[in-house]
PDB file of C-alpha atoms and ligand atoms in Angstrom:
ATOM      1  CA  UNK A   1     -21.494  -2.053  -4.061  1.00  0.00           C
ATOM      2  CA  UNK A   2     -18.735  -2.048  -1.398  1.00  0.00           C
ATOM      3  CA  UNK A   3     -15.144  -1.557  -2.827  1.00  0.00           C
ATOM      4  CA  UNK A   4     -11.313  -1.849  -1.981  1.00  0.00           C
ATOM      5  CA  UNK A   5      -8.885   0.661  -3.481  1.00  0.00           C
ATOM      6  CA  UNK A   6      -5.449  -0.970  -3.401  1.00  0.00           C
ATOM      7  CA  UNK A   7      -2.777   1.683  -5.114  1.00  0.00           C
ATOM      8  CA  UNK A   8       0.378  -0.303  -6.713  1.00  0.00           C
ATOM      9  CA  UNK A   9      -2.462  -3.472  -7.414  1.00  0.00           C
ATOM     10  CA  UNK A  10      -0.781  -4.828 -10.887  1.00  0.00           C
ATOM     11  CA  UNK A  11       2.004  -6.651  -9.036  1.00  0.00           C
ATOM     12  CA  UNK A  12       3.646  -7.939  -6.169  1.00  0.00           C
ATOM     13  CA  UNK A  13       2.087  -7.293  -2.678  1.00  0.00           C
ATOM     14  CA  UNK A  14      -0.324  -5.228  -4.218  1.00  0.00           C
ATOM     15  CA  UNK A  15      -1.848  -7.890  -6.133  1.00  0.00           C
ATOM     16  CA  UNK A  16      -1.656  -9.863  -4.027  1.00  0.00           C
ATOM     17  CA  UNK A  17      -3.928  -7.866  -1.574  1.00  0.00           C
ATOM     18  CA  UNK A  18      -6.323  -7.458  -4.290  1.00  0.00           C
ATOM     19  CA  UNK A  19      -6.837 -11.097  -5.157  1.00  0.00           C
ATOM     20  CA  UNK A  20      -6.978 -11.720  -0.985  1.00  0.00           C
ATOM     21  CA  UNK A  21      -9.730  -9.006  -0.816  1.00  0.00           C
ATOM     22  CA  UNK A  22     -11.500 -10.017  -3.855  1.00  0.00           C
ATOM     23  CA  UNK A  23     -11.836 -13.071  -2.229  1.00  0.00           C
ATOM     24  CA  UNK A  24     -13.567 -11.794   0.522  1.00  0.00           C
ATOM     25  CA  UNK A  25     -15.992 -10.992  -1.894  1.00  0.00           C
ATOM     26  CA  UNK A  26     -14.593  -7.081  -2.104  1.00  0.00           C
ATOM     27  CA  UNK A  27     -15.119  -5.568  -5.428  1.00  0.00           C
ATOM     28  CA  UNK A  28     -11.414  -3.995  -6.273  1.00  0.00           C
ATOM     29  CA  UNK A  29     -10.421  -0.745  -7.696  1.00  0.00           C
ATOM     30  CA  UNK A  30      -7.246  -1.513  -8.922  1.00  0.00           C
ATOM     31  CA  UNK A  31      -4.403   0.876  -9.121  1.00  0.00           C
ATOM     32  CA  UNK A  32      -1.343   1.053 -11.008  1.00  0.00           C
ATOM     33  CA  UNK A  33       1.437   3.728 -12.776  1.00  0.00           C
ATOM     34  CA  UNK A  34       2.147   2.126 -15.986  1.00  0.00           C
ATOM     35  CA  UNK A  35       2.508  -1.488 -15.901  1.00  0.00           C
ATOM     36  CA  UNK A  36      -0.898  -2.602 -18.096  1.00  0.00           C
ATOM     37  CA  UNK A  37       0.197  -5.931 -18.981  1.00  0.00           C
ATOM     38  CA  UNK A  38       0.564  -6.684 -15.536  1.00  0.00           C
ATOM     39  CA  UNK A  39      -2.484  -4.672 -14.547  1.00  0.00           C
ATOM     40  CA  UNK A  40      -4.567  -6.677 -17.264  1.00  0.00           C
ATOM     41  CA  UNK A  41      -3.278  -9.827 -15.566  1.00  0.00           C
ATOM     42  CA  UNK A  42      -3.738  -9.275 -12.268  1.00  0.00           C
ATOM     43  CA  UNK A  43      -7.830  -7.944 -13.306  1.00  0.00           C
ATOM     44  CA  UNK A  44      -8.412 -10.935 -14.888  1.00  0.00           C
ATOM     45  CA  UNK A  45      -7.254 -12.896 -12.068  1.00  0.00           C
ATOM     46  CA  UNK A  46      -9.263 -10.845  -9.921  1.00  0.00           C
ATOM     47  CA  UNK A  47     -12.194 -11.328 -11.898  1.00  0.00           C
ATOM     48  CA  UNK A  48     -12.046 -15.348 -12.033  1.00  0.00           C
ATOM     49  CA  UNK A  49     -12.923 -15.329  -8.346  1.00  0.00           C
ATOM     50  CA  UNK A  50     -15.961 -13.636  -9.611  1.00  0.00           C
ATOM     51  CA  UNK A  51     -15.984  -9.991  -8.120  1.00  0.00           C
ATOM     52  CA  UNK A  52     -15.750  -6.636 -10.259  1.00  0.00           C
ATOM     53  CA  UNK A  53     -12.291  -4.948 -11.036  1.00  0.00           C
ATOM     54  CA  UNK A  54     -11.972  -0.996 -12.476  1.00  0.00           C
ATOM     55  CA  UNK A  55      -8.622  -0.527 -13.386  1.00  0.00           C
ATOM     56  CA  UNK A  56      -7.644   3.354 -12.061  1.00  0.00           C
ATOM     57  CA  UNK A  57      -4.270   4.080 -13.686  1.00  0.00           C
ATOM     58  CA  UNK A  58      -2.717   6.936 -12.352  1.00  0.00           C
ATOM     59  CA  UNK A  59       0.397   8.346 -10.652  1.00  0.00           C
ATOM     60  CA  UNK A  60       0.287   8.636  -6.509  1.00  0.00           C
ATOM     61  CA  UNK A  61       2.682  11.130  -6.743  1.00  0.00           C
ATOM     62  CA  UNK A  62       0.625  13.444  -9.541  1.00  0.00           C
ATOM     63  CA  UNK A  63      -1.915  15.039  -6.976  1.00  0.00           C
ATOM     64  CA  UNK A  64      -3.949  16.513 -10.474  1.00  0.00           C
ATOM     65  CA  UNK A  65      -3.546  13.111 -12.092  1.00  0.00           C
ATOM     66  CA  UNK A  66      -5.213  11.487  -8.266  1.00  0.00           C
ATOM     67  CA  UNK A  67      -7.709  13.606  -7.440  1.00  0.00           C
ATOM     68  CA  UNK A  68      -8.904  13.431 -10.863  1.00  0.00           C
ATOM     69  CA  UNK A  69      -9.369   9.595 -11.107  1.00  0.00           C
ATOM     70  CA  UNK A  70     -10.772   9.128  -8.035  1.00  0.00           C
ATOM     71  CA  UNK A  71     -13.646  12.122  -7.929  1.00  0.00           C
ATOM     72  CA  UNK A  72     -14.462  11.043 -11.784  1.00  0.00           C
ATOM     73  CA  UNK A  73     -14.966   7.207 -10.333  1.00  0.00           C
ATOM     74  CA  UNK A  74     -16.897   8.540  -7.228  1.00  0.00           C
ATOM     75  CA  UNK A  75     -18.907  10.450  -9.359  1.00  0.00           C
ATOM     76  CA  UNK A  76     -20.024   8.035 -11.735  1.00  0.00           C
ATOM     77  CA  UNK A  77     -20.317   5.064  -9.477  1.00  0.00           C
ATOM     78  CA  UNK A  78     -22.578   7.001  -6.849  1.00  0.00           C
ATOM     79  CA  UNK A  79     -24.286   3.796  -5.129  1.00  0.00           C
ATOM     80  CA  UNK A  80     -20.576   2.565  -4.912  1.00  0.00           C
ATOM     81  CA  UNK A  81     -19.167   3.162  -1.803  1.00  0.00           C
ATOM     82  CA  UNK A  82     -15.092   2.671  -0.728  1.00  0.00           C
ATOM     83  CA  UNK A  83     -14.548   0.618   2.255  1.00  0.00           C
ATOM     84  CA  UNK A  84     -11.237   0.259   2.401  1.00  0.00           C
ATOM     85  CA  UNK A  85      -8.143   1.710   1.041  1.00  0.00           C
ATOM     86  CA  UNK A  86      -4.821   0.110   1.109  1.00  0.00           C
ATOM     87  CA  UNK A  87      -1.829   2.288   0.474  1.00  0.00           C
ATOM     88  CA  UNK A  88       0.664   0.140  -1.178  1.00  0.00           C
ATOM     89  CA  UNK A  89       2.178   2.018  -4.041  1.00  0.00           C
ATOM     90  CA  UNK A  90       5.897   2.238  -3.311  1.00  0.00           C
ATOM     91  CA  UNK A  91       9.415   2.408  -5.172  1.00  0.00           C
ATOM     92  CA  UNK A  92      12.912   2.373  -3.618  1.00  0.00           C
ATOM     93  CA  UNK A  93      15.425   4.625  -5.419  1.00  0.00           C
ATOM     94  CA  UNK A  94      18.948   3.561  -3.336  1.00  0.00           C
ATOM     95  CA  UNK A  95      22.068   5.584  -2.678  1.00  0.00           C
ATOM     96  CA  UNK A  96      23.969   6.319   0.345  1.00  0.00           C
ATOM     97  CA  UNK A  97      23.539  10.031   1.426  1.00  0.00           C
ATOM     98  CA  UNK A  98      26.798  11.217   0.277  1.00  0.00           C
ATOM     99  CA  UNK A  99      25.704  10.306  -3.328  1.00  0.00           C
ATOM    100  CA  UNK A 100      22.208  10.744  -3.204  1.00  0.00           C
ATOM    101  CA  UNK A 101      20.470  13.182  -5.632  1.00  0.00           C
ATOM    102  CA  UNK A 102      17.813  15.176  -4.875  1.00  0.00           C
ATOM    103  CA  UNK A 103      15.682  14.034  -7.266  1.00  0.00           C
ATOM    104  CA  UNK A 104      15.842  10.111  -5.767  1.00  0.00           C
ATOM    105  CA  UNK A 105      14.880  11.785  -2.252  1.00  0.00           C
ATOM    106  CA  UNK A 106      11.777  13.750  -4.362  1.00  0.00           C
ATOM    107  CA  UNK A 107      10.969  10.471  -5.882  1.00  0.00           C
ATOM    108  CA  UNK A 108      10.513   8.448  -3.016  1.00  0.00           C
ATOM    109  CA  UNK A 109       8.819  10.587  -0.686  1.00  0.00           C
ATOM    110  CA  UNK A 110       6.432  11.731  -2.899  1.00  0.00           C
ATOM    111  CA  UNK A 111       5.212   8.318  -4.412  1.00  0.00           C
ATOM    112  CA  UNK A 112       5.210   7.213  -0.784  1.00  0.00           C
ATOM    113  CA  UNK A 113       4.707   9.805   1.479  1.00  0.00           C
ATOM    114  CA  UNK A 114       2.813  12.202  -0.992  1.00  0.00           C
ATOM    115  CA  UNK A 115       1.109   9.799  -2.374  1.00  0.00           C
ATOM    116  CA  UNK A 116      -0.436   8.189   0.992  1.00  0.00           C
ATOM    117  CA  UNK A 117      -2.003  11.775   1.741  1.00  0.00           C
ATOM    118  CA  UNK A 118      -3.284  12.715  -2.275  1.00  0.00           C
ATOM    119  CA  UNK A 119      -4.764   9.296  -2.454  1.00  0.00           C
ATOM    120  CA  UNK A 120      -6.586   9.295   1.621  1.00  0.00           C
ATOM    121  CA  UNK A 121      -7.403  13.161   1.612  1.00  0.00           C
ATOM    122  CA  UNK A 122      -9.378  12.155  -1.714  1.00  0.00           C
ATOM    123  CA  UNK A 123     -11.296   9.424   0.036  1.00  0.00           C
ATOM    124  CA  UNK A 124     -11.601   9.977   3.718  1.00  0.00           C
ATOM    125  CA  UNK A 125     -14.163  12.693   3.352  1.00  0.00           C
ATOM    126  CA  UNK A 126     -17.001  10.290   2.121  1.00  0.00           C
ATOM    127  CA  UNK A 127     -15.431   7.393   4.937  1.00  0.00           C
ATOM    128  CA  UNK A 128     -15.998   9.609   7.577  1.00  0.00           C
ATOM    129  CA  UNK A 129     -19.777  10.171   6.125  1.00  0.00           C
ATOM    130  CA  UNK A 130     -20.324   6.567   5.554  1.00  0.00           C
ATOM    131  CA  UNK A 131     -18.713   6.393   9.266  1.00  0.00           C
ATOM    132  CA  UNK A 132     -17.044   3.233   8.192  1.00  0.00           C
ATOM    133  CA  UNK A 133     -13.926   2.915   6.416  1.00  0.00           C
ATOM    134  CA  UNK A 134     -10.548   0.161   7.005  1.00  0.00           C
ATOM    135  CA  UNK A 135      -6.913   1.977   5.702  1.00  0.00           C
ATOM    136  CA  UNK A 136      -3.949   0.114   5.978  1.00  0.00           C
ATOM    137  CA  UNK A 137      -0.921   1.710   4.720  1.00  0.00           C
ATOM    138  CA  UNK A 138       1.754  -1.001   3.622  1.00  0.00           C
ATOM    139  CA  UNK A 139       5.010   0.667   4.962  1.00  0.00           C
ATOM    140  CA  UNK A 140       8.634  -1.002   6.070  1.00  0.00           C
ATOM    141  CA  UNK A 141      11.264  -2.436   8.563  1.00  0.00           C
ATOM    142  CA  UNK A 142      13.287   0.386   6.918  1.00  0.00           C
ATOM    143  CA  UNK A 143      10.647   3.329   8.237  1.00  0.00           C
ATOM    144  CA  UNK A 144      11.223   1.983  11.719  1.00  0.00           C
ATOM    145  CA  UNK A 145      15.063   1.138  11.963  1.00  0.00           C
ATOM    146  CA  UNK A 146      16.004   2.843   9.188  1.00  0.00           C
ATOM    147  CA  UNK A 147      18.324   0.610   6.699  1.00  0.00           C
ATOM    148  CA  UNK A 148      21.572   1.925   5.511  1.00  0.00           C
ATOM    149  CA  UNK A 149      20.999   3.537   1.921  1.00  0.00           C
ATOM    150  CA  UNK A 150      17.614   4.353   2.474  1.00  0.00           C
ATOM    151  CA  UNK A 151      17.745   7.548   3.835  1.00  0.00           C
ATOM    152  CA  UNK A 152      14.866   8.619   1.456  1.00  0.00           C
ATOM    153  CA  UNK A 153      12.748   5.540   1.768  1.00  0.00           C
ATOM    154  CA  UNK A 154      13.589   4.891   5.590  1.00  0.00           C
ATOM    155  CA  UNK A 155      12.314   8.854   5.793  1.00  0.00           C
ATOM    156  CA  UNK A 156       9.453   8.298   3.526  1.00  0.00           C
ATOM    157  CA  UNK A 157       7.827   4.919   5.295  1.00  0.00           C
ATOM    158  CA  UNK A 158       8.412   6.544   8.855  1.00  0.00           C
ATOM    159  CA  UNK A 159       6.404   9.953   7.666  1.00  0.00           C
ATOM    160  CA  UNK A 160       3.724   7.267   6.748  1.00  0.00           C
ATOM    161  CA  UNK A 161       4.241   5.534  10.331  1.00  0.00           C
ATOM    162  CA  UNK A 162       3.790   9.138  11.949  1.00  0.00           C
ATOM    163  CA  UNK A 163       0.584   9.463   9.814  1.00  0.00           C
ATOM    164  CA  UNK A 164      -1.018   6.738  10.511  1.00  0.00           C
ATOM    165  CA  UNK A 165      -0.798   6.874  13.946  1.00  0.00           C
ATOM    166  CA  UNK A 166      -2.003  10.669  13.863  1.00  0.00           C
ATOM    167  CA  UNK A 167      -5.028   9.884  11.464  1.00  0.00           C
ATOM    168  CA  UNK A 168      -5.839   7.166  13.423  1.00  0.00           C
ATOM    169  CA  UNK A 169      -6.571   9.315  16.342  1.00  0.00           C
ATOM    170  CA  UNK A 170      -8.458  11.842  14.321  1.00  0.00           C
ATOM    171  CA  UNK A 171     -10.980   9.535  12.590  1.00  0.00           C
ATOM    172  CA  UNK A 172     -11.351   6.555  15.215  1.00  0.00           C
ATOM    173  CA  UNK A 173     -15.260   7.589  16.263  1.00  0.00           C
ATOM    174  CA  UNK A 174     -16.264   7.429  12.855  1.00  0.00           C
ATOM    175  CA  UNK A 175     -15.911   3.760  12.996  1.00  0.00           C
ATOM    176  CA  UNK A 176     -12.793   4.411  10.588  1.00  0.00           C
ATOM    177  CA  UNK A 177      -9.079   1.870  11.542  1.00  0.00           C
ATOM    178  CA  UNK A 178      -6.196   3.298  10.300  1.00  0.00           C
ATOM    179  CA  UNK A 179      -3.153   0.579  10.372  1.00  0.00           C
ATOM    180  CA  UNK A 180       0.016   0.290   8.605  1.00  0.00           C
ATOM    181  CA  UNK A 181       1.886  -3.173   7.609  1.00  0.00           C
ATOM    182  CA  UNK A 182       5.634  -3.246   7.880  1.00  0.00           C
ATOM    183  CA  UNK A 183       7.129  -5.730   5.853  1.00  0.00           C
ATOM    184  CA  UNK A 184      10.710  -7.055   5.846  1.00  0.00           C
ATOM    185  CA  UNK A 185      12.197  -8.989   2.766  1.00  0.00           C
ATOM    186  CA  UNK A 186       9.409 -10.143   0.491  1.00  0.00           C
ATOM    187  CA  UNK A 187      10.121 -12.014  -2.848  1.00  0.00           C
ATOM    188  CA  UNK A 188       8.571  -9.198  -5.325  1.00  0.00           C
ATOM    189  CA  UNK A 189      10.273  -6.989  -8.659  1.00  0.00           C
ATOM    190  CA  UNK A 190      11.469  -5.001  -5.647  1.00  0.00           C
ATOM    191  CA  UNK A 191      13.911  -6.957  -4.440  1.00  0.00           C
ATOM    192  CA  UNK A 192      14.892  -9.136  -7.095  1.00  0.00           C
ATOM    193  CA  UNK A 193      18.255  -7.175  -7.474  1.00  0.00           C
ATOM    194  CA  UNK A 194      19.019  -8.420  -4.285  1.00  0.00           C
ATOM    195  CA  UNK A 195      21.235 -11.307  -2.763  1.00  0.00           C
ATOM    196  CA  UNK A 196      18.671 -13.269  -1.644  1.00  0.00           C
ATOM    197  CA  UNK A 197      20.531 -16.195  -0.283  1.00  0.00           C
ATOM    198  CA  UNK A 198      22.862 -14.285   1.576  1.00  0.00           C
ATOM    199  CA  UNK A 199      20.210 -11.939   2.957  1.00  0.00           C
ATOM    200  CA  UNK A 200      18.383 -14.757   4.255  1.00  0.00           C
ATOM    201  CA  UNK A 201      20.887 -15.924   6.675  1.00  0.00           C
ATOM    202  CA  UNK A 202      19.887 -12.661   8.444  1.00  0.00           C
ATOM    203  CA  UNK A 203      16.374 -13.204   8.820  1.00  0.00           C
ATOM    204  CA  UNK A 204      15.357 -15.775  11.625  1.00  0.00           C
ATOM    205  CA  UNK A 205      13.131 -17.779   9.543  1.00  0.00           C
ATOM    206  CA  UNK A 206      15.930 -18.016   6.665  1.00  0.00           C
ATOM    207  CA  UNK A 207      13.479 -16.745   3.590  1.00  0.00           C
ATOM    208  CA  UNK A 208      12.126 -13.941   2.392  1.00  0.00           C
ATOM    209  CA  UNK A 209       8.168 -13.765   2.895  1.00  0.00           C
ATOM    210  CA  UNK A 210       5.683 -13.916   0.223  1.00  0.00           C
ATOM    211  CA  UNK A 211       3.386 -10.912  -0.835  1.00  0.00           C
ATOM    212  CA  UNK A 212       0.435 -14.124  -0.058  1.00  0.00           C
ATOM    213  CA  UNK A 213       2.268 -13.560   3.838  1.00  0.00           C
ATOM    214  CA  UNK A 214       1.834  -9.952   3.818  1.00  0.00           C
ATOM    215  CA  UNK A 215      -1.420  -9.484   1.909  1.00  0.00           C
ATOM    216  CA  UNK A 216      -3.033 -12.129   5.119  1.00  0.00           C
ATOM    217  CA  UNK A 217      -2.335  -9.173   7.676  1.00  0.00           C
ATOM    218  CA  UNK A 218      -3.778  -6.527   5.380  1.00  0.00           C
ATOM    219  CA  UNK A 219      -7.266  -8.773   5.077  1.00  0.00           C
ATOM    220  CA  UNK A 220      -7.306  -9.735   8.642  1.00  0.00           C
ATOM    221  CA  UNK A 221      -7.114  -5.511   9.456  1.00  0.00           C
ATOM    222  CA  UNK A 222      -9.629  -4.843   6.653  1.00  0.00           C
ATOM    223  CA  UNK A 223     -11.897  -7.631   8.500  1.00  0.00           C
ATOM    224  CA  UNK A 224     -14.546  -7.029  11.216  1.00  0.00           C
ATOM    225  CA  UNK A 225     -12.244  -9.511  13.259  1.00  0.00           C
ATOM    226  CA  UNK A 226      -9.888  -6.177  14.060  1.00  0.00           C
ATOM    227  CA  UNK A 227     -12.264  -3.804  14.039  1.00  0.00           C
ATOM    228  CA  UNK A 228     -11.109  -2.575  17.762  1.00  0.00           C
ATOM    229  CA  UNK A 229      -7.268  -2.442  16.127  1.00  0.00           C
ATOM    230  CA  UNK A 230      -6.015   0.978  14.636  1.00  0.00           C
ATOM    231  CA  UNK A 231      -2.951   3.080  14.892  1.00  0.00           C
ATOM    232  CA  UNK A 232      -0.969   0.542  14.955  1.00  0.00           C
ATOM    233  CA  UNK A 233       2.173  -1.141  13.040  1.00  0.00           C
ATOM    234  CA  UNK A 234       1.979  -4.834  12.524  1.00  0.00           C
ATOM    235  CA  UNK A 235       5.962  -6.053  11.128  1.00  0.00           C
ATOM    236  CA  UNK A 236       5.373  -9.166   9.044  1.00  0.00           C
ATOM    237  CA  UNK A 237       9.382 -10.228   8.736  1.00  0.00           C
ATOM    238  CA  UNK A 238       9.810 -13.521   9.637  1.00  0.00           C
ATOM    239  CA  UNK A 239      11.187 -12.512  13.227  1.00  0.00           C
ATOM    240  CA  UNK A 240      14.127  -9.482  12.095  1.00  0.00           C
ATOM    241  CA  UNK A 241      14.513  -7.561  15.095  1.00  0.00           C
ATOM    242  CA  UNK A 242      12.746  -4.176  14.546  1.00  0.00           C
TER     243      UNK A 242
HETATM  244  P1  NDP B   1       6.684  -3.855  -6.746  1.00  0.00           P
HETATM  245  O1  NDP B   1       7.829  -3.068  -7.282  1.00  0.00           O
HETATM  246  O2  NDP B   1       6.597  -5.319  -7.022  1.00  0.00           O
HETATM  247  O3  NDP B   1       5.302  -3.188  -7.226  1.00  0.00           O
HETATM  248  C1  NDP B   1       5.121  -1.824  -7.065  1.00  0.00           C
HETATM  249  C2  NDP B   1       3.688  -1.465  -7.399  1.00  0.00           C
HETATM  250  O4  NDP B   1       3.503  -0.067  -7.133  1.00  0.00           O
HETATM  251  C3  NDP B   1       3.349  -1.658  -8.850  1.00  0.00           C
HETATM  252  O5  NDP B   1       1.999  -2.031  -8.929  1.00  0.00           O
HETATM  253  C4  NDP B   1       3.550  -0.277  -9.460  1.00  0.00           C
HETATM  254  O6  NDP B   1       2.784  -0.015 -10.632  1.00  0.00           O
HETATM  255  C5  NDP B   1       3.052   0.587  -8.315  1.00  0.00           C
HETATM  256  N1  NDP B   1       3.556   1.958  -8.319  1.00  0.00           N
HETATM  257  C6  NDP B   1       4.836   2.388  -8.210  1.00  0.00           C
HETATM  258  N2  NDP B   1       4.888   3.732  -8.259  1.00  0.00           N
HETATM  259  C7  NDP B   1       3.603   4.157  -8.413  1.00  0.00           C
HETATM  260  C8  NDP B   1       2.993   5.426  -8.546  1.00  0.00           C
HETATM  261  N3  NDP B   1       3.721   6.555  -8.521  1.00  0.00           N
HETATM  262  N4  NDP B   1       1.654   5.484  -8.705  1.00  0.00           N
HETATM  263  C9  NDP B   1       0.890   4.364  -8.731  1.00  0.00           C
HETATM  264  N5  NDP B   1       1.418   3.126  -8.605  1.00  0.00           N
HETATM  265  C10 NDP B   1       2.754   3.033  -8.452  1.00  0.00           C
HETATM  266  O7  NDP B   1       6.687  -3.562  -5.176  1.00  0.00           O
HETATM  267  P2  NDP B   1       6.316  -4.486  -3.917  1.00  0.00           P
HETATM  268  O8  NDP B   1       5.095  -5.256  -4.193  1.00  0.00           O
HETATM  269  O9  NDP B   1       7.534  -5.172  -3.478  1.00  0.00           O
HETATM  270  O10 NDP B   1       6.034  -3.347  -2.824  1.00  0.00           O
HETATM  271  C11 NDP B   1       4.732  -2.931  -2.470  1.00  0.00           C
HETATM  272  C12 NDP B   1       4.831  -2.040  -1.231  1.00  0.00           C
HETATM  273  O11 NDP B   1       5.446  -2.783  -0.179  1.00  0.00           O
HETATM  274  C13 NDP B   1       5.692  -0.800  -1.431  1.00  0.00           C
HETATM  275  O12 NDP B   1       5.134   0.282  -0.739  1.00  0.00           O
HETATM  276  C14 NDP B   1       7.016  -1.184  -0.811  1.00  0.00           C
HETATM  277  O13 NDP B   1       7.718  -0.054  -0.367  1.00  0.00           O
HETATM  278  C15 NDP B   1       6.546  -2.054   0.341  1.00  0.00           C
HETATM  279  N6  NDP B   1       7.557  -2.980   0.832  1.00  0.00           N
HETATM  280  C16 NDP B   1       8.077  -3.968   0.043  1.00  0.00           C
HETATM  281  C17 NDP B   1       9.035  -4.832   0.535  1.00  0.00           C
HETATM  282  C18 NDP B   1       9.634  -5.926  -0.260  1.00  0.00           C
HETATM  283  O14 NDP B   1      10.555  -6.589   0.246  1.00  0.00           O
HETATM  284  N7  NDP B   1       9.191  -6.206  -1.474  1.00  0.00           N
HETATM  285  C19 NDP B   1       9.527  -4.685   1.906  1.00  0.00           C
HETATM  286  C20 NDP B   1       8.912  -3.626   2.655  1.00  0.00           C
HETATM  287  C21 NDP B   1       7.957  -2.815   2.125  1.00  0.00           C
HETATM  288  P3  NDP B   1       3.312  -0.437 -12.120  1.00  0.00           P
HETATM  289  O15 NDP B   1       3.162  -1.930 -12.204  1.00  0.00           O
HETATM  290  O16 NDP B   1       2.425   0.279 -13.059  1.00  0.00           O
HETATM  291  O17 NDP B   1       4.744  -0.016 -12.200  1.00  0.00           O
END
């Protein structure tokens, strides 16, 4: 049974990329913090196109809590076998430096940045002995021009940048692509605070994206159809200069 581990799956891009993969015939291991109406939803959906879903709720940024969840799956699914994993979880936690606590810096970089390396260290092992294995990490315009109060999260998506780059090197004759996906303004809870209209004026296209828009890159890099891609960072933004 091949699988897809997408963290943050119960909304947005996330599940998005789930339903995308799912119908690519992918068998999804769905991950989420806390959200299980949204988690139930998205399964269900996920389901209807007539692949499995395991719901793995857990926090990226609990290394315990992640390790945990995904050696007890491993272990009791042992003809199951992970083929990709996406890294999508995410938050933003805003402020401009002067006012920013440390505890919005810790939040960030750990659901992003510490939770990309709990969540691959628990996986790449048994990739690199399958010698197969697709990860893209969904990252952010913000990680490569940095965005005005975003210090944390501009500093938290590049780290992600710099690792995906490096793990790309390290694992690339096992067969295994590491890629990341930078969006820019996508239509998701995330951004719903913001001022859409007038935002859009700055993007060349005029809209935000869809998570449909973003999740399209992350199946065409999970596909055989990139398989000589990896380290590298696609921007799905609707033409923003990066
Ligand atoms: P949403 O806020 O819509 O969804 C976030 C998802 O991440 C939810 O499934 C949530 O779970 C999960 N999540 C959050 N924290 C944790 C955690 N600690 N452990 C496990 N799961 C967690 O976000 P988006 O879909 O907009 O964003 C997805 C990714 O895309 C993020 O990495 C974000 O930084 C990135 N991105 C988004 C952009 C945008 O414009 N929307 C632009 C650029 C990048 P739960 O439902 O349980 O809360």
């Amino acid at each position: 049974m091949e699988y897809a581990l997408v963290t943050g799956g119960s909304r947005g891009i996330g599940s998005a990329v789930c339903l995308k993969l799912a119908k690519q015939g992918y068998n999804i291991l769905l991950n989420y913090k806390s959200n299980d109406e949204e988690a139930n939803k998205s399964k269900t959906a996920i389901e209807e196109l007539g692949v499995q879903c395991t719901l793995l709720k857990f926090d990226v940024s609990d290394k315990e809590e992640t390790n945990a969840a995904i050696s007890n799956w491993m272990n009791s699914n042992k003809s199951s076998r992970i083929e990709i994993l996406v890294n999508n979880a995410g938050i933003t936690q805003d402020n401009l430096m002067v006012f920013m606590q440390e505890e919005q810096w810790n939040n960030v970089i750990n659901t992003s940045l510490n939770g990309f390396f709990y969540v691959t260290k628990s996986i790449i092992k048994s990739m690199i002995s399958n010698r197969y294995g697709r990860i893209i990490n969904i990252v952010s315009l913000s990680g490569i021009k940095g965005l005005p109060g975003q210090t944390n999260y501009s500093a938290a998506k590049a780290g992600v940048i710099g690792a995906t780059k490096a793990l790309a090197q390290e694992v690339a004759k096992r067969n295994i692509t590491v890629n990341a996906v930078a969006p820019g303004f996508i239509t998701t809870d995330m951004t719903k605070d913001l001022d859409e209209k007038n935002l859009s004026e700055l993007i060349p296209m005029k809209r935000f994206g869809t998570p449909e828009e973003i999740a399209d890159t992350v199946v065409f890099l999970a596909s055989p159809s990139a398989s000589y891609i990896t380290g590298q960072v696609i921007s799905v933004n609707g033409g923003l200069y990066t």
